[in-house]
Amino acid sequence: MPSTFTCSVATTGWTEAERLAELHGLGLESDGGGARYDDLTRIAALVCAAPIALVSLVEQDRQWFRSRIGFELPETPRGMSICSHAIEGGELLVIPDLTEDPRTRDNPLVTGERRLRFYAGAIIRAPSGMPLGTLCVLDREARPDGLTAVQTETLEALARQVSTLIELTRTRSEVDAREADLAASERRFRVMTAAMPQMVWTTLPDGYHDFYNDRWYAFTGVPYGSTDGEGWNGMFHPEDQERAWTRWRHSLATGEPYEVEYRLRHHSGAYRWTLGRAMPLYDADGRIERWFGTCTDIEDLKRAEGEARKLAAIVEQSQDFIGMADPAGFVHHINEAGRRLVGLPDITAVAGTHVTDYFMPESQAVVTGTVLPAVERQGWWEGELAFRHFATGEGIAVLYNIFPVRDADGAFVGYATVTRDLRERKRAEEARDLLIKELSHRIKNIFAVVGGIAGLSARTDPAARPFVTAFRERLGALAQAHEYVRPHSPASAPAVKGQTLFGLMRLIMAAYTQDGRERIVISGDDVAVGERTATALALIMHEQATNAMKYGGLSTEAGSVLLTGRREGSTYTLTWAERGGPTVAGPPTRQGFGTVLAQRSVAGQLDGALEQDWAPGGLVMRLVVPVDNLGS
């Protein structure tokens, strides 16, 4: 029998580099499945009646044994490999006597202590057909007749089974790796969706919901799995269900992204506005394999939008000038009433204008020199200025109010103004001043007429001259008091520069001097008073003196009033104490207009307090005012 039997077909057209790459790519050393090959090796040894059987894999510098029986070495150098001759030939290799074959007779496994004499190896092939090694049997006795036909067929079949087992092991490793990747991907997906602030859900291509993250269940409070399939639609507000279903069916039919706003039932039972979105995920062939969706709670955003719309409506419907500018002073927005006030035709005309463009030249200097620095210091400024009409150039009297605008982090982002047109008020003030002047003129005329009549009496009746003289002096004092008590505009206010409280009181109370005797005695601490304070004090004390003449301490011949001022720290107390008048039974049952007006002047103009003690011996009134307010 020849030394070599050809029982398998060699695969050609490969290189050694390709073969080694195929072998290394299988990862056979790390597959952990050596025991799976041992039964095949054992069967080969039994069928071939051989003491040694090996699954040998031939690498570049060595051959190593995936399974071995009767051979203690796990590997040998490739130079000692008999199997390398088999893979190089590409056929079943049978060598009856290794000492006679020139390829093996000098092999250390033949010449050395192991004294191998017989070899038969069937090729183990990769799925591509490339040889990886052999399933071989060896004997220490030569076998001139080689293998029987049954042994040959069995050895080749077992080699094919080794090839199949290698492929199954590789496939199983790939499946395990794929499953591990899928499990890791699933873990990453769940971690990612758990970390997202939105509710997350997925569906099959037909729209069947099969996953919700924990945030969905935390928001809705429903049991896990209860909204799988089509159960999700029942979570929507009844008025929103049909609209959400219609939009979802459209997306499923067309593949278009899904987006709809609806009210979703919260675990509290309330419905909250939610934004639902979903995108299709496609496979390599362009088919939808899943839908990935989210639900975002937008209830707070909806409320904020509603408030913003209300605010915008208030701004646009307001009759005041409302505008906004950036930190550099360039105007971004002015409402319709504001544009109408300054003669701008539409919102486009606002673009490029600066805050200072809206003022008359004299007011521009105030804005840059006073207003904006004041806003930086104290956060606001308010005062009267003059706007400029863009079309006519005329000045417009306004009450200008400006303040900074800041974002949620407190950063300065610009200025805002709410400015009021003062033209109507100015016209009303002018009309009022004209009326006041006319009334004052008429009252002065009345005083003059009364004084003239009294003078005529004195000329015709010499005995009445002392009385007439005293009467005309009182009438003059009342005229002076009238100048303080009547309403004034800034132009008509009496000059009080350098005036003191006691000086003012003596001027007002001069009318109540009788036969050279001052019936209102003034004493205590005197203080300076300003224009605004003087008018208010004149009104209050004139009203008090008038009531005393009618009902109190000045209504009798012997009656009098002690007017005392006391300064204690930052507070000034003015006390009006009546005596010698009728016995006081108690406070009056009603208050006249003058009394109410006096009390309001104390609170509104002087920021003080008015106390009244209706003692039987006479009314005692205390007016308590901050000292700093008296000079205003």
XYZ file of C-alpha atoms in Angstrom:
632
model
C 0.000 0.000 0.000
C 1.372 3.444 -0.799
C 2.534 5.610 2.084
C -0.074 8.309 1.422
C -3.846 7.818 1.092
C -5.963 10.579 -0.477
C -9.410 10.457 1.118
C -10.427 14.134 1.146
C -10.337 16.967 -1.348
C -7.799 19.726 -0.713
C -8.964 23.337 -0.810
C -6.734 25.515 -2.953
C -6.467 29.236 -3.459
C -5.495 30.273 0.065
C -2.302 31.596 1.567
C -0.680 30.716 4.859
C -1.375 34.227 6.166
C -5.069 33.804 5.387
C -5.107 30.388 7.039
C -3.440 31.696 10.203
C -5.825 34.688 10.319
C -8.801 32.297 10.047
C -7.412 30.130 12.841
C -6.694 33.012 15.188
C -10.116 34.547 14.485
C -11.845 31.490 15.915
C -10.436 32.109 19.398
C -10.207 28.406 20.129
C -7.749 28.789 23.006
C -10.228 30.860 25.014
C -13.516 29.120 24.191
C -13.279 26.928 27.318
C -14.690 23.878 25.507
C -11.774 21.380 25.473
C -13.787 18.597 27.087
C -16.284 18.688 24.178
C -13.584 17.335 21.848
C -12.384 14.499 24.082
C -15.144 12.053 23.106
C -14.304 12.471 19.426
C -10.590 11.917 20.165
C -11.417 8.817 22.222
C -13.591 7.360 19.470
C -10.800 7.932 16.949
C -8.331 6.087 19.204
C -10.726 3.182 19.743
C -11.773 2.778 16.094
C -8.197 3.030 14.847
C -6.818 0.892 17.740
C -4.223 3.595 18.341
C -2.639 4.469 21.715
C -2.419 8.146 20.775
C -5.124 10.436 19.339
C -4.860 14.224 18.992
C -6.912 17.236 17.837
C -3.964 19.241 16.543
C -4.149 22.884 15.458
C -1.171 24.101 13.452
C -0.080 27.692 14.008
C 2.881 29.626 12.604
C 5.517 28.486 15.126
C 3.830 25.637 16.930
C 1.144 23.043 16.947
C -1.051 22.727 20.029
C -3.531 20.097 21.003
C -7.149 21.014 21.643
C -7.683 17.458 22.888
C -5.215 14.640 23.426
C -5.156 10.974 24.526
C -1.925 9.073 25.213
C 0.324 12.108 24.696
C 1.468 14.253 27.606
C 2.747 17.336 25.780
C 0.154 20.164 25.271
C 2.048 21.480 22.249
C 5.219 21.060 20.166
C 7.233 23.352 17.866
C 5.897 23.420 14.332
C 9.196 21.924 13.136
C 8.234 18.683 14.976
C 4.687 18.735 13.587
C 3.701 15.825 11.343
C 0.232 17.413 10.967
C 1.747 20.398 9.129
C 2.579 18.017 6.281
C -1.068 16.937 6.193
C -2.439 20.516 5.932
C 0.171 21.403 3.349
C -0.973 18.473 1.233
C -4.604 19.215 1.867
C -5.533 15.525 1.971
C -5.887 12.670 4.460
C -2.304 11.770 5.259
C -1.385 8.215 6.270
C 2.314 7.337 6.895
C 2.666 3.590 7.670
C 6.270 3.908 8.894
C 7.545 7.285 9.987
C 11.162 6.071 9.890
C 10.963 5.476 6.165
C 9.236 8.699 5.084
C 11.835 11.379 4.276
C 9.578 14.067 5.780
C 9.487 12.410 9.206
C 12.406 10.036 9.623
C 14.545 12.704 11.300
C 11.684 14.089 13.443
C 12.632 14.066 17.176
C 9.230 12.458 17.924
C 10.393 9.557 15.736
C 14.055 9.378 16.653
C 13.673 10.281 20.311
C 12.336 8.473 23.336
C 8.727 8.543 22.104
C 9.723 6.381 19.061
C 6.569 7.167 17.034
C 6.238 4.910 13.972
C 2.702 5.306 12.533
C 0.637 8.447 11.671
C -2.815 9.018 10.158
C -4.366 12.488 10.083
C -7.695 13.761 8.675
C -7.954 17.476 7.887
C -9.959 19.760 10.194
C -11.317 22.598 8.082
C -12.829 25.982 8.787
C -16.241 26.886 7.226
C -14.280 28.584 4.445
C -12.511 25.279 3.634
C -9.107 26.399 4.929
C -7.215 23.690 6.857
C -6.768 24.405 10.547
C -5.127 21.185 11.708
C -5.936 17.486 11.922
C -7.625 14.803 13.930
C -4.777 12.318 13.990
C -3.901 8.920 15.500
C -0.330 7.687 16.154
C 1.248 4.357 17.107
C 4.656 3.249 18.271
C 4.435 0.285 15.933
C 4.594 0.655 12.159
C 1.487 -0.359 10.214
C 2.407 -1.417 6.760
C -1.247 -1.791 5.821
C -2.193 1.670 7.149
C -5.912 2.028 8.022
C -8.821 -0.040 6.974
C -11.543 1.525 4.869
C -13.844 1.713 7.901
C -11.134 3.334 10.011
C -10.378 5.820 7.223
C -14.043 6.742 6.749
C -14.568 7.018 10.512
C -11.466 9.195 11.036
C -12.561 11.599 8.281
C -16.115 11.703 9.659
C -14.782 12.462 13.135
C -12.581 15.234 11.684
C -15.667 16.724 10.064
C -17.417 16.553 13.424
C -14.486 18.404 14.991
C -14.887 21.066 12.270
C -18.613 21.227 12.988
C -17.987 21.457 16.729
C -15.494 24.298 16.164
C -18.061 26.141 14.047
C -20.815 25.519 16.633
C -18.531 26.744 19.381
C -17.713 29.849 17.355
C -21.388 30.436 16.566
C -22.339 29.928 20.193
C -19.641 32.376 21.267
C -20.988 34.920 18.808
C -24.523 34.311 20.058
C -23.365 34.633 23.661
C -21.522 37.827 22.815
C -24.576 39.139 20.966
C -26.825 38.260 23.882
C -24.378 39.893 26.274
C -24.353 42.998 24.077
C -28.139 42.996 23.976
C -28.325 42.580 27.750
C -25.807 45.366 28.229
C -27.684 47.508 25.717
C -30.927 46.796 27.564
C -29.298 47.786 30.857
C -27.900 50.950 29.309
C -31.305 51.736 27.806
C -33.056 51.312 31.140
C -30.425 53.372 32.962
C -30.662 56.076 30.303
C -34.464 56.193 30.347
C -34.504 56.164 34.148
C -32.212 59.188 34.165
C -34.280 61.156 31.658
C -36.599 63.826 33.083
C -39.352 62.756 30.661
C -41.661 59.788 30.727
C -40.286 57.325 28.131
C -42.146 54.632 26.207
C -41.606 52.328 23.220
C -43.917 50.416 20.916
C -43.760 47.672 18.322
C -44.093 48.707 14.645
C -47.875 48.350 14.867
C -48.043 50.769 17.813
C -48.385 48.212 20.611
C -46.904 49.808 23.755
C -44.503 47.396 25.430
C -42.297 49.568 27.644
C -42.618 52.536 30.006
C -39.887 53.861 32.264
C -40.382 54.298 36.000
C -41.136 57.992 35.612
C -44.340 57.131 33.723
C -45.588 55.003 36.596
C -44.471 57.554 39.188
C -46.385 60.293 37.349
C -49.563 58.339 36.625
C -49.602 56.116 39.725
C -50.966 53.149 37.696
C -49.724 49.553 38.260
C -46.781 48.359 36.179
C -47.917 46.918 32.852
C -51.485 48.232 33.132
C -51.013 50.659 30.222
C -49.362 48.206 27.819
C -51.027 47.836 24.447
C -53.769 50.462 24.023
C -54.378 51.131 27.710
C -52.413 54.379 27.502
C -55.235 56.311 25.797
C -57.479 55.974 28.839
C -54.960 58.081 30.774
C -55.769 61.149 28.660
C -58.448 63.715 29.364
C -61.683 62.614 27.661
C -61.660 65.747 25.508
C -58.138 64.930 24.228
C -58.415 61.168 23.580
C -59.807 61.238 20.030
C -57.321 63.901 18.934
C -54.372 61.918 20.351
C -55.614 58.660 18.757
C -56.115 60.312 15.363
C -52.610 61.789 15.394
C -51.065 58.477 16.534
C -52.836 56.453 13.832
C -51.623 58.949 11.228
C -48.008 58.502 12.372
C -48.296 54.704 12.337
C -49.698 54.814 8.801
C -47.185 57.304 7.372
C -44.072 56.969 9.555
C -44.201 60.688 10.291
C -42.981 61.802 13.749
C -45.730 61.940 16.364
C -46.246 65.159 18.329
C -49.358 66.262 20.208
C -50.283 68.138 23.380
C -52.826 66.570 25.704
C -53.847 66.503 29.326
C -52.510 63.432 31.139
C -54.008 62.175 34.386
C -51.639 62.684 37.302
C -51.576 60.270 40.255
C -53.250 63.026 42.278
C -56.280 62.794 39.997
C -55.629 66.159 38.361
C -54.943 66.439 34.628
C -51.673 68.101 33.652
C -50.729 69.347 30.191
C -48.176 67.045 28.555
C -46.258 67.095 25.274
C -46.188 63.656 23.608
C -43.525 62.928 20.989
C -42.378 59.776 19.166
C -39.878 58.957 16.429
C -39.686 55.767 14.331
C -36.513 53.647 14.506
C -35.600 51.961 11.212
C -33.683 48.735 10.509
C -31.022 48.320 7.820
C -33.698 47.675 5.190
C -35.573 50.893 5.990
C -38.435 49.207 7.823
C -39.755 50.581 11.113
C -38.707 48.199 13.854
C -39.807 50.272 16.865
C -41.202 53.638 17.963
C -39.396 55.576 20.691
C -41.532 58.140 22.487
C -41.516 60.586 25.391
C -44.100 62.471 27.456
C -42.981 65.819 28.895
C -44.908 67.581 31.660
C -45.540 71.102 30.326
C -48.180 72.193 32.837
C -45.927 74.872 34.350
C -44.911 76.031 30.867
C -48.569 76.266 29.834
C -49.346 78.348 32.903
C -46.338 80.575 32.248
C -47.430 81.013 28.629
C -50.916 81.928 29.829
C -49.523 84.471 32.256
C -47.237 85.822 29.527
C -50.213 86.213 27.181
C -52.148 88.039 29.903
C -49.181 90.302 30.571
C -48.719 90.955 26.856
C -52.425 91.809 26.563
C -52.167 94.186 29.521
C -49.117 95.861 27.981
C -50.756 96.253 24.577
C -54.112 97.393 25.949
C -52.631 99.810 28.466
C -53.055 103.490 27.681
C -49.678 104.229 29.270
C -46.400 104.350 27.341
C -44.709 100.956 28.042
C -41.315 100.243 26.527
C -38.196 98.107 26.884
C -34.565 98.797 25.977
C -31.342 96.787 26.073
C -28.472 97.591 28.486
C -27.007 100.011 25.913
C -30.272 101.954 25.826
C -31.471 100.857 22.368
C -35.243 100.401 22.368
C -36.641 96.983 21.448
C -40.348 97.352 22.077
C -42.987 100.030 22.662
C -46.672 99.219 23.012
C -49.311 100.696 20.718
C -50.351 103.474 23.111
C -46.710 104.478 23.529
C -46.087 104.617 19.783
C -49.231 106.664 19.349
C -48.116 109.102 22.068
C -44.785 109.915 20.380
C -45.973 109.649 16.773
C -44.343 106.379 15.652
C -46.481 104.659 12.961
C -45.730 100.999 13.787
C -43.382 98.660 15.648
C -40.821 98.693 12.822
C -40.289 102.412 13.412
C -38.990 101.609 16.909
C -35.989 99.684 15.572
C -32.696 101.525 15.970
C -34.039 104.223 18.290
C -32.306 105.089 21.560
C -33.887 106.032 24.879
C -32.644 109.604 24.582
C -34.340 110.006 21.165
C -37.702 110.126 22.930
C -36.983 113.288 24.960
C -36.839 117.006 24.311
C -33.276 118.399 24.458
C -33.650 119.812 27.988
C -34.925 116.434 29.243
C -32.178 114.482 27.435
C -29.585 116.070 29.704
C -31.613 115.051 32.751
C -31.897 111.465 31.495
C -28.160 111.016 30.951
C -26.977 113.060 33.927
C -29.562 112.234 36.584
C -32.038 109.507 35.637
C -29.793 106.630 34.527
C -27.241 107.139 37.359
C -30.158 107.139 39.836
C -31.431 103.837 38.373
C -27.990 102.306 38.904
C -27.838 103.554 42.493
C -31.338 102.917 43.777
C -32.967 100.679 41.169
C -35.594 103.144 39.849
C -36.370 106.763 39.034
C -39.615 108.684 38.621
C -40.259 112.284 37.749
C -41.724 114.729 35.275
C -39.929 115.110 31.925
C -40.829 116.071 28.374
C -41.130 113.493 25.561
C -40.607 114.594 21.944
C -43.219 113.895 19.266
C -41.321 112.331 16.348
C -43.574 113.846 13.681
C -44.244 117.363 15.008
C -41.305 117.850 17.374
C -43.607 119.212 20.096
C -42.927 118.500 23.764
C -45.180 116.122 25.685
C -45.324 116.410 29.476
C -44.992 112.910 31.003
C -44.477 111.254 34.365
C -41.443 109.119 33.481
C -40.791 105.924 35.456
C -37.789 103.729 34.620
C -36.394 100.620 36.280
C -33.922 97.813 35.406
C -35.011 94.409 34.074
C -33.199 91.284 35.290
C -33.338 87.643 34.213
C -33.998 84.622 36.424
C -30.365 84.656 37.609
C -30.484 88.327 38.549
C -28.342 89.486 35.622
C -29.142 92.933 34.210
C -30.703 92.595 30.730
C -32.111 96.069 30.065
C -34.495 98.831 31.080
C -38.286 99.104 31.201
C -40.525 102.119 31.531
C -44.165 102.756 32.352
C -44.714 106.409 31.471
C -47.928 108.401 31.831
C -49.114 111.257 29.617
C -49.541 114.313 31.868
C -51.060 116.669 29.328
C -54.658 116.191 30.493
C -53.603 116.486 34.113
C -51.620 119.611 33.354
C -54.609 121.158 31.607
C -56.831 120.221 34.555
C -54.340 121.758 36.987
C -54.234 124.954 34.966
C -58.037 125.123 34.930
C -58.157 124.440 38.668
C -55.538 127.110 39.394
C -57.484 129.576 37.308
C -60.656 128.766 39.272
C -58.815 129.005 42.599
C -57.362 132.365 41.654
C -60.795 133.620 40.658
C -62.374 132.400 43.921
C -59.520 133.842 45.957
C -59.896 137.148 44.151
C -63.624 137.176 44.890
C -63.063 136.319 48.568
C -60.484 139.091 48.827
C -63.021 141.438 47.288
C -65.554 140.341 49.898
C -63.031 141.089 52.669
C -62.406 144.503 51.065
C -66.141 145.246 50.765
C -66.791 144.237 54.362
C -63.841 146.369 55.495
C -65.132 149.313 53.439
C -68.604 149.033 54.946
C -67.098 148.942 58.424
C -65.066 152.063 57.529
C -68.232 153.924 56.505
C -69.747 153.114 59.875
C -66.735 154.554 61.636
C -66.947 157.813 59.683
C -70.631 158.333 60.494
C -70.358 157.157 64.116
C -67.189 158.339 65.883
C -68.051 156.133 68.916
C -67.755 153.033 66.732
C -64.226 153.833 65.509
C -62.361 151.707 68.126
C -64.559 148.707 67.337
C -64.219 149.212 63.570
C -60.440 149.470 63.822
C -60.250 146.183 65.791
C -62.724 144.550 63.433
C -60.747 145.555 60.336
C -57.524 144.232 61.907
C -59.194 140.867 62.521
C -60.561 140.887 58.999
C -57.024 141.434 57.643
C -55.697 138.561 59.757
C -58.429 136.302 58.410
C -57.488 137.308 54.865
C -53.878 136.342 55.534
C -54.977 133.023 57.070
C -57.115 132.432 54.029
C -54.020 132.685 51.833
C -52.477 129.719 53.675
C -55.601 127.621 53.967
C -56.846 127.794 50.390
C -55.489 125.220 47.829
C -52.392 126.363 45.988
C -50.459 125.456 42.871
C -46.652 125.735 42.902
C -47.013 129.175 41.314
C -49.568 130.536 43.803
C -48.167 129.097 47.054
C -47.369 131.804 49.654
C -43.713 132.521 50.329
C -42.652 130.910 53.634
C -38.901 130.870 53.256
C -37.386 131.406 56.668
C -40.812 130.984 58.291
C -41.154 129.262 61.679
C -44.086 127.407 63.084
C -44.761 129.994 65.804
C -44.472 132.845 63.295
C -47.023 131.103 61.104
C -49.354 130.506 64.060
C -49.172 134.154 65.163
C -50.010 135.243 61.625
C -53.028 132.941 61.442
C -54.221 133.555 65.021
C -53.898 137.367 64.836
C -57.590 137.591 64.054
C -58.407 136.261 67.520
C -56.703 139.080 69.488
C -59.253 140.993 71.590
C -58.635 144.428 73.152
C -54.896 143.831 72.877
C -55.218 140.503 74.685
C -54.021 137.408 72.836
C -56.668 134.795 73.436
C -54.410 132.131 71.843
C -51.162 132.043 73.817
C -48.199 130.460 71.982
C -45.198 129.048 73.885
C -42.543 126.296 73.839
C -40.074 125.143 71.180
C -40.238 126.822 67.800
C -39.158 125.036 64.582
C -38.722 126.000 60.921
C -41.476 124.999 58.489
C -41.514 124.555 54.726
C -44.051 125.480 52.085
C -45.905 122.157 51.993
C -45.978 121.837 55.763
C -47.060 125.469 56.274
C -50.169 125.037 54.137
C -51.185 121.841 55.936
C -50.577 123.356 59.398
C -52.470 126.500 58.445
C -55.459 124.429 57.352
C -55.442 122.302 60.516
C -55.028 125.147 63.016
C -57.447 127.469 61.220
C -60.072 124.700 61.409
C -59.303 124.216 65.093
C -59.640 127.957 65.829
C -62.891 128.171 63.874
C -64.415 125.295 65.899
C -63.164 126.895 69.139
C -64.917 130.137 68.201
C -68.144 128.254 67.496
C -68.266 125.713 70.289
C -65.123 125.750 72.439
C -62.702 127.861 74.429
C -62.982 130.942 72.219
C -66.806 131.021 72.235
C -66.895 132.832 75.634
C -65.392 136.149 76.661
C -63.188 134.561 79.328
C -62.113 131.574 77.271
C -58.605 131.087 75.824
C -56.286 128.557 74.185
C -52.757 127.554 75.136
C -50.754 126.471 72.036
C -47.523 124.714 73.074
C -44.747 123.197 70.970
C -42.311 120.554 72.278
C -39.424 118.973 70.422
C -38.285 115.582 71.754
C -35.584 113.944 69.639
C -36.900 113.377 66.127
C -40.518 114.107 67.088
C -42.359 117.406 67.436
C -45.615 117.696 69.411
C -47.948 120.680 69.024
C -50.602 120.800 71.774
C -53.840 122.861 71.530
C -55.454 123.132 74.999
C -58.761 125.031 75.414
C -59.974 126.458 78.744
C -62.723 128.720 80.042
C -65.241 127.611 77.488
C -68.477 125.639 77.912
C -68.262 122.319 79.744
C -67.457 119.523 77.280
C -69.953 116.649 77.447
C -67.930 114.322 75.168
C -66.799 113.923 71.590
C -69.151 115.190 68.872
C -71.575 112.735 67.320
C -70.473 113.693 63.824
C -67.433 115.223 62.157
C -67.676 118.134 59.780
C -65.931 118.329 56.437
C -63.258 120.646 57.805
C -62.348 118.245 60.589
C -62.090 115.285 58.197
C -59.950 117.370 55.822
C -57.633 118.358 58.691
C -57.200 114.742 59.793
C -56.353 113.668 56.257
C -53.814 116.462 55.975
C -52.083 115.187 59.128
C -51.786 111.653 57.792
C -51.270 112.362 54.107
C -49.095 115.481 54.082
C -47.325 115.472 57.437
C -47.112 111.714 58.029
C -48.166 112.458 61.606
C -50.851 111.565 64.130
C -53.719 113.643 65.547
C -55.017 112.883 69.065
C -58.075 114.543 70.677
C -58.964 114.450 74.382
C -62.502 115.717 74.995
C -61.956 116.593 78.697
C -64.801 118.406 80.562
C -62.641 121.520 81.072
C -61.941 121.848 77.352
C -60.649 120.045 74.294
C -56.964 119.074 74.253
C -55.579 118.231 70.818
C -52.049 116.859 70.201
C -50.452 116.889 66.777
C -47.373 114.611 66.631
C -45.160 115.009 63.542
C -41.619 113.862 62.578
C -39.318 116.894 62.817
C -37.817 116.161 59.397
C -41.257 116.444 57.772
C -41.819 119.985 59.045
C -39.190 121.467 56.765
C -40.667 120.082 53.541
